[in-house]
Coordinates of C-alpha atoms in Angstrom, one line a residue:
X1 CA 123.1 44.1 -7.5
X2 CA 120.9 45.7 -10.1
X3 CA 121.4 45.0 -14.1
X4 CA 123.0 41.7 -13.8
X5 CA 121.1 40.3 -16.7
X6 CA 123.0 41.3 -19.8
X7 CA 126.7 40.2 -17.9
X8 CA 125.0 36.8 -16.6
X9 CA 123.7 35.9 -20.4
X10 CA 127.0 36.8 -21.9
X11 CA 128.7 34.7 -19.6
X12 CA 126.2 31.7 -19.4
X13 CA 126.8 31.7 -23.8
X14 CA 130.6 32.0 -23.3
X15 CA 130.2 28.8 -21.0
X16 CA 128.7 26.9 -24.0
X17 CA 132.3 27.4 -25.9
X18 CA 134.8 28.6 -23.2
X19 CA 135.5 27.5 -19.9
X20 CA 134.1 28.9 -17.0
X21 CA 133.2 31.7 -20.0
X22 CA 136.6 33.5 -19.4
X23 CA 139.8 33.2 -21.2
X24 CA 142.0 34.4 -17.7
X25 CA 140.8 32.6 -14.6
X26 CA 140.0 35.9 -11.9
X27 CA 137.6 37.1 -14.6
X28 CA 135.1 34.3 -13.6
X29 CA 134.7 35.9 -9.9
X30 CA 135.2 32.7 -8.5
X31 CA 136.6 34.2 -5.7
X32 CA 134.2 36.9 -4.8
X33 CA 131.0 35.3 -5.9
X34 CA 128.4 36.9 -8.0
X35 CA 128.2 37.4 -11.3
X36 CA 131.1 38.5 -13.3
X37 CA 131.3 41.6 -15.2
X38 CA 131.3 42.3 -18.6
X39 CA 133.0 45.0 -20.2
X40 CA 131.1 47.5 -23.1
X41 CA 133.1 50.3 -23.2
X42 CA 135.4 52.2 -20.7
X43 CA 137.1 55.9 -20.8
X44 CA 139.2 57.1 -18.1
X45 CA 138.7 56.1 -15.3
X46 CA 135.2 54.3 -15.6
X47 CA 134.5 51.1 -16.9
X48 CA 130.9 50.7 -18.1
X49 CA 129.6 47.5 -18.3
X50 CA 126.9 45.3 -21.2
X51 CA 123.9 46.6 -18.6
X52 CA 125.0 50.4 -18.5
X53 CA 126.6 50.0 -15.4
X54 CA 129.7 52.3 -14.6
X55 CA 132.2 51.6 -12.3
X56 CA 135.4 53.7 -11.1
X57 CA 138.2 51.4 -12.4
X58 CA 140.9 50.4 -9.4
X59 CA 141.4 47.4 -11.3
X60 CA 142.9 49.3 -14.0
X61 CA 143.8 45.9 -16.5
X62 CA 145.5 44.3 -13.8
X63 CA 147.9 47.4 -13.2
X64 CA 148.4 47.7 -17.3
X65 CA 146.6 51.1 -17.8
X66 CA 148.8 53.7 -15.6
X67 CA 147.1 56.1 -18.1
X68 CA 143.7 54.6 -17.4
X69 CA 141.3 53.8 -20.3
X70 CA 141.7 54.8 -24.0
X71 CA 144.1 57.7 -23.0
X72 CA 143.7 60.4 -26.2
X73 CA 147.5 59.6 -27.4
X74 CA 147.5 56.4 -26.9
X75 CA 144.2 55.8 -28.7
X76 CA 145.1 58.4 -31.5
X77 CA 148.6 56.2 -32.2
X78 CA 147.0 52.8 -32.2
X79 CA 144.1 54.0 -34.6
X80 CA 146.8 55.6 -36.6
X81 CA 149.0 52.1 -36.9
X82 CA 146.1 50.3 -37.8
X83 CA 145.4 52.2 -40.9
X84 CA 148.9 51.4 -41.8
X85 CA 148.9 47.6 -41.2
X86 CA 148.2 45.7 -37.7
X87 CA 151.1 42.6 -38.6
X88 CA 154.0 42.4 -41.4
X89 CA 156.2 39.6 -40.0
X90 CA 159.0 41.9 -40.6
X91 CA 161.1 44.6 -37.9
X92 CA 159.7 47.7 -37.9
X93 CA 161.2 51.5 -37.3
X94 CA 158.9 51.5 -33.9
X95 CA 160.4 48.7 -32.4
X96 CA 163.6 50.0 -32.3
X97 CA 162.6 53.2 -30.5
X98 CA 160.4 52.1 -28.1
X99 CA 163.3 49.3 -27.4
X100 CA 165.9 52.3 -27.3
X101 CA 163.6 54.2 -25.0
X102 CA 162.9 51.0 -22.4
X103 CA 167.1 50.4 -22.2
X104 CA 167.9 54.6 -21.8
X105 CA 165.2 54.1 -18.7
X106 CA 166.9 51.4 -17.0
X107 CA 171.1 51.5 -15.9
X108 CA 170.2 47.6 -15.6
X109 CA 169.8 47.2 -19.4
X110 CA 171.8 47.6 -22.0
X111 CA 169.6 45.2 -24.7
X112 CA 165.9 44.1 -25.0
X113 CA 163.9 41.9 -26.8
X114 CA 159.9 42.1 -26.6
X115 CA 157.3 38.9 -26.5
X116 CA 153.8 39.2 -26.4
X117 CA 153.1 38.4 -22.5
X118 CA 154.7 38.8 -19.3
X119 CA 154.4 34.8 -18.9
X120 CA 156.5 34.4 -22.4
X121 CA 159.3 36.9 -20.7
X122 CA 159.7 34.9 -17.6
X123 CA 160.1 31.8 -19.3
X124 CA 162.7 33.2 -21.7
X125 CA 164.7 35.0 -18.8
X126 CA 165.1 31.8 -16.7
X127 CA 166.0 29.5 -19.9
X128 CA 169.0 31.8 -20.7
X129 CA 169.7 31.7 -17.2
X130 CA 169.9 28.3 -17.4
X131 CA 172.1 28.5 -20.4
X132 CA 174.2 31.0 -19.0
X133 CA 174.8 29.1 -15.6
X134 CA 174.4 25.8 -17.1
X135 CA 172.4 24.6 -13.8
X136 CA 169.1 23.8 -13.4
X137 CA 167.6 25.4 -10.3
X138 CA 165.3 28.6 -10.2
X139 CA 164.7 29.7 -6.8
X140 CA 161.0 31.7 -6.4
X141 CA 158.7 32.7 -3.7
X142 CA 156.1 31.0 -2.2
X143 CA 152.9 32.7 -3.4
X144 CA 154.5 34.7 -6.3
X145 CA 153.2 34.3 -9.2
X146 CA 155.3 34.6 -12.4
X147 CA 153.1 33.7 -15.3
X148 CA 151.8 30.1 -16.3
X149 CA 154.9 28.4 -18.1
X150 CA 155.5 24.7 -16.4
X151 CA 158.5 25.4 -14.7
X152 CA 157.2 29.0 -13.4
X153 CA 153.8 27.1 -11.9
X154 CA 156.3 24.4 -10.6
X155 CA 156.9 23.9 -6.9
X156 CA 159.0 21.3 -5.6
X157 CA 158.0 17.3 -5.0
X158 CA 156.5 16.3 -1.9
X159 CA 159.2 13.8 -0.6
X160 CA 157.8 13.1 2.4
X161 CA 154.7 11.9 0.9
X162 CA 155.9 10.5 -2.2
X163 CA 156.6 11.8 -5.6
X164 CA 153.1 11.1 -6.5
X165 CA 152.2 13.9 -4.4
X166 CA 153.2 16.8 -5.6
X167 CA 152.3 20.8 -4.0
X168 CA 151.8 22.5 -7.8
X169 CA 149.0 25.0 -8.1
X170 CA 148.1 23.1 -11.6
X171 CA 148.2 19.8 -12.5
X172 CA 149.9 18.5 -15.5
X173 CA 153.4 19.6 -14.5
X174 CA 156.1 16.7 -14.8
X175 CA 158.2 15.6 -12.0
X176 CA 161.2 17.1 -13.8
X177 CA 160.1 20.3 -13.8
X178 CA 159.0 20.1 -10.2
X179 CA 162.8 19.3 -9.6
X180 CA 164.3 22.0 -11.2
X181 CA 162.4 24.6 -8.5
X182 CA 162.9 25.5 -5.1
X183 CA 160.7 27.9 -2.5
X184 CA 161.7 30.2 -0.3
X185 CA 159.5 32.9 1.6
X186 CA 159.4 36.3 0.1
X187 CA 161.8 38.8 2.6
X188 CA 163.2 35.9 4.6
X189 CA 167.1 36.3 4.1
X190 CA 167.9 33.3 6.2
X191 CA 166.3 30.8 4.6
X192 CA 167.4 31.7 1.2
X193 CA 171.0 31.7 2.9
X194 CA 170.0 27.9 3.8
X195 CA 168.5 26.8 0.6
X196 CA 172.1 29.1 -1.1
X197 CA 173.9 26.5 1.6
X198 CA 172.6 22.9 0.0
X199 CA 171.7 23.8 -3.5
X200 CA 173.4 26.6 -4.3
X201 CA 176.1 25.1 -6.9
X202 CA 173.2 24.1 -8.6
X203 CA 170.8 27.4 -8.5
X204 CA 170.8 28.8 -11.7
X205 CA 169.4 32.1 -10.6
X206 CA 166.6 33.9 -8.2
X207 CA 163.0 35.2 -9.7
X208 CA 162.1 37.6 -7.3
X209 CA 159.3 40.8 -7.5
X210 CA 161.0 43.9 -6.1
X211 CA 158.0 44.3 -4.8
X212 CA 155.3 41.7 -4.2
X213 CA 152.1 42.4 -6.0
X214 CA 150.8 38.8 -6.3
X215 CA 150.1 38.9 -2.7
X216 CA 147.7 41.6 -2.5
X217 CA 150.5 44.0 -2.0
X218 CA 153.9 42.9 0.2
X219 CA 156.9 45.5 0.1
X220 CA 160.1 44.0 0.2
X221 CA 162.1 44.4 3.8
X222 CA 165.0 46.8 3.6
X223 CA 168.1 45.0 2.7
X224 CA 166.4 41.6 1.4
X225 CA 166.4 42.5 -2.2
X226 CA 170.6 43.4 -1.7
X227 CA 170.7 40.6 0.2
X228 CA 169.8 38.6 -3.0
X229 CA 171.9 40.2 -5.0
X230 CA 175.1 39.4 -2.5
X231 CA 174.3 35.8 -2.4
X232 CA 174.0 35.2 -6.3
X233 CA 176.9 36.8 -7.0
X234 CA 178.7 34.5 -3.9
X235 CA 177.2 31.6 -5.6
X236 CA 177.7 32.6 -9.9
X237 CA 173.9 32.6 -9.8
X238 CA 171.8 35.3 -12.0
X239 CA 169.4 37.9 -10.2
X240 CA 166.2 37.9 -12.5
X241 CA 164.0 40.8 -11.3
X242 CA 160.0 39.9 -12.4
X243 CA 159.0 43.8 -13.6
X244 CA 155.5 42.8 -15.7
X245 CA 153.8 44.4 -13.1
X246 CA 156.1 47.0 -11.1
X247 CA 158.3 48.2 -14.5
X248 CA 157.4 52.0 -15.2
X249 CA 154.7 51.8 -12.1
X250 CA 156.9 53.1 -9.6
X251 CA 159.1 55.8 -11.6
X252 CA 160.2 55.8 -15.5
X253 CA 162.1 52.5 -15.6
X254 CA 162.6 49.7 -13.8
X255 CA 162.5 49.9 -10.0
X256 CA 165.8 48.8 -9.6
X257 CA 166.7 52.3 -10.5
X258 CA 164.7 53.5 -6.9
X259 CA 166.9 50.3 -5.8
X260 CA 170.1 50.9 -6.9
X261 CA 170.9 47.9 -7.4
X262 CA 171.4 45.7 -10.8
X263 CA 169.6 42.5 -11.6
X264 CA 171.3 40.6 -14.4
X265 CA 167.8 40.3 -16.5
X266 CA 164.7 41.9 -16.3
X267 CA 161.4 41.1 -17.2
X268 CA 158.4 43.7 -18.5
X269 CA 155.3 43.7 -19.9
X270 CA 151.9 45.8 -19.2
X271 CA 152.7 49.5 -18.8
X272 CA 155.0 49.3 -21.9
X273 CA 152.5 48.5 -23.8
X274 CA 149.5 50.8 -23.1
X275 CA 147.2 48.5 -22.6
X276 CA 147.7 46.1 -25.5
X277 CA 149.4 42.3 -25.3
X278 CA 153.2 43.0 -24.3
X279 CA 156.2 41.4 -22.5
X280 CA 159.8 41.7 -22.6
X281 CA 163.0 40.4 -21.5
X282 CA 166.0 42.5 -20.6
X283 CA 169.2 43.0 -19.0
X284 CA 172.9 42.8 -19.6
X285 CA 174.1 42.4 -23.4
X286 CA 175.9 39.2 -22.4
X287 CA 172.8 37.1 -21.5
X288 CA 170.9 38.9 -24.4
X289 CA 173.5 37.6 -26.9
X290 CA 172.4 34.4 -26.2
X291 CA 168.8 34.8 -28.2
X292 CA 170.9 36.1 -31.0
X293 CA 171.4 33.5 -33.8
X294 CA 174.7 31.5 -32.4
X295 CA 173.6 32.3 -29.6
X296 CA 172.5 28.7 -28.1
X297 CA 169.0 29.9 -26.4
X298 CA 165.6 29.5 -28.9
X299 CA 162.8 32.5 -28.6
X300 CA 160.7 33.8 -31.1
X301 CA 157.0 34.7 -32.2
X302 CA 154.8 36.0 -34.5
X303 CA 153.4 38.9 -33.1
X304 CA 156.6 39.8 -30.9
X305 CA 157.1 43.7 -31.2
X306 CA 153.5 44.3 -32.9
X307 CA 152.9 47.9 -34.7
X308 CA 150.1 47.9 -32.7
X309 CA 152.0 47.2 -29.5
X310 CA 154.7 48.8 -29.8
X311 CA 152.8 52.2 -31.2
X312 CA 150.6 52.3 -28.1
X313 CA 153.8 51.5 -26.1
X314 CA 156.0 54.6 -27.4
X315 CA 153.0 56.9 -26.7
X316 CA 152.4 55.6 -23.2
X317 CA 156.2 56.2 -22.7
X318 CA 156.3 59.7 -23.9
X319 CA 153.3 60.9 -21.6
X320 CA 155.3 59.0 -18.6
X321 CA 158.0 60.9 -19.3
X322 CA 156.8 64.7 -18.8
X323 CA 157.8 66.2 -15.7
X324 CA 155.5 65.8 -12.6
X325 CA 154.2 62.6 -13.9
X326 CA 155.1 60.6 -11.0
X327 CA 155.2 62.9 -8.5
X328 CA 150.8 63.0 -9.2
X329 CA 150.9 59.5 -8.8
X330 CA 152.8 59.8 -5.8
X331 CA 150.7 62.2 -4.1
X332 CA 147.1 60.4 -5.0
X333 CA 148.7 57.2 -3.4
X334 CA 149.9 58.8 -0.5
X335 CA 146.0 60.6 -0.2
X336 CA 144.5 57.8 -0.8
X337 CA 146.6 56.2 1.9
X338 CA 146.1 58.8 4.5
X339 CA 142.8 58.9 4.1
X340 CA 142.1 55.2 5.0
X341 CA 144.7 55.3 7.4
X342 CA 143.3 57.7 9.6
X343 CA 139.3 56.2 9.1
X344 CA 140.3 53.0 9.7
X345 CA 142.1 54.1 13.1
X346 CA 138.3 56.7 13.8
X347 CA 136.5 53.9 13.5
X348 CA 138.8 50.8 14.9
X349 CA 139.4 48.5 11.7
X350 CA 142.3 46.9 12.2
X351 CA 143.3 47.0 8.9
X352 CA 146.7 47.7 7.6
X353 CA 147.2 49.8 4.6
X354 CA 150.4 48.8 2.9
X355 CA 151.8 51.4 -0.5
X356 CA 154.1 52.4 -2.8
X357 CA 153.6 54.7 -5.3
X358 CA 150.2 54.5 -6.9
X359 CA 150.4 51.0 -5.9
X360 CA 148.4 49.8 -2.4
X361 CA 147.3 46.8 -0.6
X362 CA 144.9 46.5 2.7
X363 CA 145.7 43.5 5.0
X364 CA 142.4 42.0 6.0
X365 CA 143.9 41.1 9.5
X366 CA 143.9 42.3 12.7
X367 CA 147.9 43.1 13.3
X368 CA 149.7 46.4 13.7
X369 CA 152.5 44.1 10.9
X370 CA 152.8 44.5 8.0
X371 CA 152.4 42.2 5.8
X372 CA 155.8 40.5 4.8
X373 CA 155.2 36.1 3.5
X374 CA 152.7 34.4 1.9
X375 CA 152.3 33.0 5.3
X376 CA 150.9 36.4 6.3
X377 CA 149.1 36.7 3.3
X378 CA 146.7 33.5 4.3
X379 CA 146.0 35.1 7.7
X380 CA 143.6 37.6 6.3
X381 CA 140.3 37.2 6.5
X382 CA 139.1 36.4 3.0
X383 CA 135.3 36.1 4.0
X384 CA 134.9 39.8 4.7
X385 CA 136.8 40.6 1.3
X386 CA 134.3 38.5 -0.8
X387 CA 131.7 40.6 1.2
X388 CA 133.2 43.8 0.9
X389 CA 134.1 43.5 -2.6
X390 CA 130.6 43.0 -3.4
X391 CA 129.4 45.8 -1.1
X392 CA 132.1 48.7 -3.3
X393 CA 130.7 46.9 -6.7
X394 CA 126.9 47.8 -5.6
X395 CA 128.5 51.1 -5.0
X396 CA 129.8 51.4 -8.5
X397 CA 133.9 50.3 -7.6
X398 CA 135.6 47.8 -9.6
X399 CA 138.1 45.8 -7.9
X400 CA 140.3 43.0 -8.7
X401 CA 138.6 39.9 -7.9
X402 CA 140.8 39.0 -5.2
X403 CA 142.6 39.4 -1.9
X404 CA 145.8 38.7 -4.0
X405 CA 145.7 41.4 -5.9
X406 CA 146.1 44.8 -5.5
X407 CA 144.8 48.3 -5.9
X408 CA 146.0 50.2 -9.1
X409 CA 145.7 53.7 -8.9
X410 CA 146.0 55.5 -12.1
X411 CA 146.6 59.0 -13.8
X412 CA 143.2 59.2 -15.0
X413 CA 141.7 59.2 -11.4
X414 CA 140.5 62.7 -10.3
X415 CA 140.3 64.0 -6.8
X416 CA 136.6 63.0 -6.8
X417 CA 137.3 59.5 -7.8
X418 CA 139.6 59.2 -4.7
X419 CA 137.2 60.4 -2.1
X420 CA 134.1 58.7 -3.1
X421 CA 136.6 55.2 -3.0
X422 CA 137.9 56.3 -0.1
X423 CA 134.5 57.2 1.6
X424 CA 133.2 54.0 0.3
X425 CA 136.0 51.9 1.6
X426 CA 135.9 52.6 5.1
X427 CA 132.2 52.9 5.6
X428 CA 131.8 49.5 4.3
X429 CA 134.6 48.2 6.3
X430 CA 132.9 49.9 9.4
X431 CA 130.0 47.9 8.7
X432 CA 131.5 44.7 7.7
X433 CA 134.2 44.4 10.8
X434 CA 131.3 45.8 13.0
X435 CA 129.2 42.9 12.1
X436 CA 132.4 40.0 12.4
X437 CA 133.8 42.2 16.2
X438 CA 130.1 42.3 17.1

């Protein structure tokens, strides 16, 4: 790959005072080898890099920048905020509307309070959970991934081996808080009815993405997301639904409006707030009341509802808002979804294309399935992503750094951007599945 030498310098003299050089782990490339990219600029939907380097962004900030880079408005309202102060420690007017306009998106939500990350949101929705219930228990899925707090990197002691031998993805996370989880597989009703069956006096409530997108891309089943939502209410458990990613992706809102159906607290982050740090916790004004003062349940911060944020976050929201918005989304994915489709079935890939929305995953296996468990997730063949995600960066395509994430399409994509992807996408994956079939 030509004009490394600017990223690789940058990133050996971050080594010298950060580790790894990166401040978020997939930035590193770890996973896909080669040397990571740093940014210069980006406009758009390109990303230029410190060599000069442009790349069409499918990476889009991790699914944060539905607008795509430094959208006019959005720019225009941060610059303007900034003039006017970036921090007071006091409320401001903005906070209130962009909190007014979140809760008139969402029948789900009648109150809202904004953090500054999706992982601070996560971690207050389960506490008042907890409070609420006055259980312990939070019941996730294996391979979703719901922020860094202790108990949402938890996973539940290794019995049969000891509790010395514990199945976290990160050390450093006590055995109490390895207790107070439990894992089921993402769309399997039964064996959350099981794990309902033993524990279920003592579940305080169910995390759960609507829709996977810490797998690379797994839709929920029909039924399995209701299906949660019966059993918690059988059980006096509360239904948390994990929006940082899939909140205002899908339609204005929170995708339990596509759903119809009401989680007790919602979580949010990215989207609403146009690209700057964000999160927010949501839902009914009865759990909310319990980060009031009285209230019982402790949250606060320094830079929670931000001018900056929140200024970025209301324009964001207005241009989301204007008719036809998603249906544009809509039909790029669906294009974009076609068109792989059909030239992975002309040339015999037996990849899967999985989508909603702007929103898409390919399954790097050979099964007509989709993909539906983290089970199915580790069956894909993460050799020939490393190689093909370097083959579309040579060709000038930024992509998350892993098979666990997905492919964020954006409004700032044109019709050019999608073909040359598209092009790019299956001739490389002709080559590459050529090479491992031949």
């Amino acid at each position: 790959m030509s004009g490394r030498s600017s990223s690789a310098a940058l990133f050996a003299r971050g080594r010298n005072s950060i580790p790894d050089g990166v401040n978020s782990p997939l930035r590193s490339f770890q996973l896909v080898g080669g040397d990571p990219l740093a940014a210069r600029e980006a406009r758009g939907s390109r990303v230029i890099d410190v060599d000069g380097k442009e790349y069409v962004d499918f990476l889009n900030g991790f699914g944060a920048l539905i607008l795509g880079h430094a959208h006019p408005e959005v720019a225009d309202a941060i610059g303007q905020q900034a003039k006017r102060g970036t921090s007071y420690g006091l409320s401001t007017e903005a906070e209130y509307e962009l909190a007014e306009r979140i809760v008139a998106s969402t029948s789900a939500i009648e109150a809202i309070r904004f953090v500054c990350s999706g992982t601070e949101a996560v971690m207050t929705a389960t506490r008042i959970a907890r409070s609420h219930t006055g259980r312990n228990l939070i019941l996730k899925f294996r391979g979703s991934y719901h922020g860094h707090s202790d108990a949402l990197l938890a996973s539940p002691l290794n019995l049969q081996q000891g509790e010395s031998s514990l199945k976290s993805v990160s050390r450093g996370i006590t055995h109490n808080a390895n207790r107070d989880v439990l894992l089921a597989e993402y769309n399997d009703e039964e064996e959350v009815a099981k794990i309902f069956s033993e524990h279920g006096d003592s579940i305080a409530a169910v995390l759960v993405e609507p829709h996977s997108t810490n797998m690379g891309f797994v839709k929920s089943r029909p039924g399995f997301i209701k299906s949660l939502r019966d059993i918690t209410h059988q059980y006096g458990a509360l239904l948390i639904f994990d929006e940082v990613v899939s909140g205002f992706r899908f339609n204005f809102g929170g995708v339990s409006n596509l759903f119809g159906i009401d989680p007790d607290l919602t979580t949010f982050g990215k989207i609403i707030g146009g690209g700057t740090p964000v999160g927010a916790f949501a839902g009914k004004a009865l759990y909310l009341s319990q980060v009031a003062a009285g209230g019982g349940v402790f949250q606060s911060g320094t830079f929670a509802g931000n001018p900056l944020t929140t200024a970025a976050g209301i324009a964001t929201l207005k241009v989301l808002s204007r008719p036809g918005f998603y249906d544009q989304l809509e039909a790029k994915g669906a294009w974009v979804e076609q068109q792989l489709t059909s030239g992975f079935a002309g040339h015999r890939i037996p990849f899967r294309v999985s989508r909603v929305g702007s929103v898409l995953g390919i399954a790097f296996r050979d099964s007509s399935e989709p993909l539906k468990d983290y089970r199915d997730v580790k069956t894909q063949d993460y050799e020939t992503f490393t190689r093909f995600h370097r083959r579309l960066r040579d060709a000038g395509f930024l992509l998350a750094p892993s098979l666990e994430e997905p492919i964020f399409l954006s409004a700032a994509h044109t019709d050019a951007d999608l073909r040359a992807f598209t092009e790019a996408t299956v001739d490389a994956l002709r080559e590459l599945y050529s090479a491992v079939a031949g």
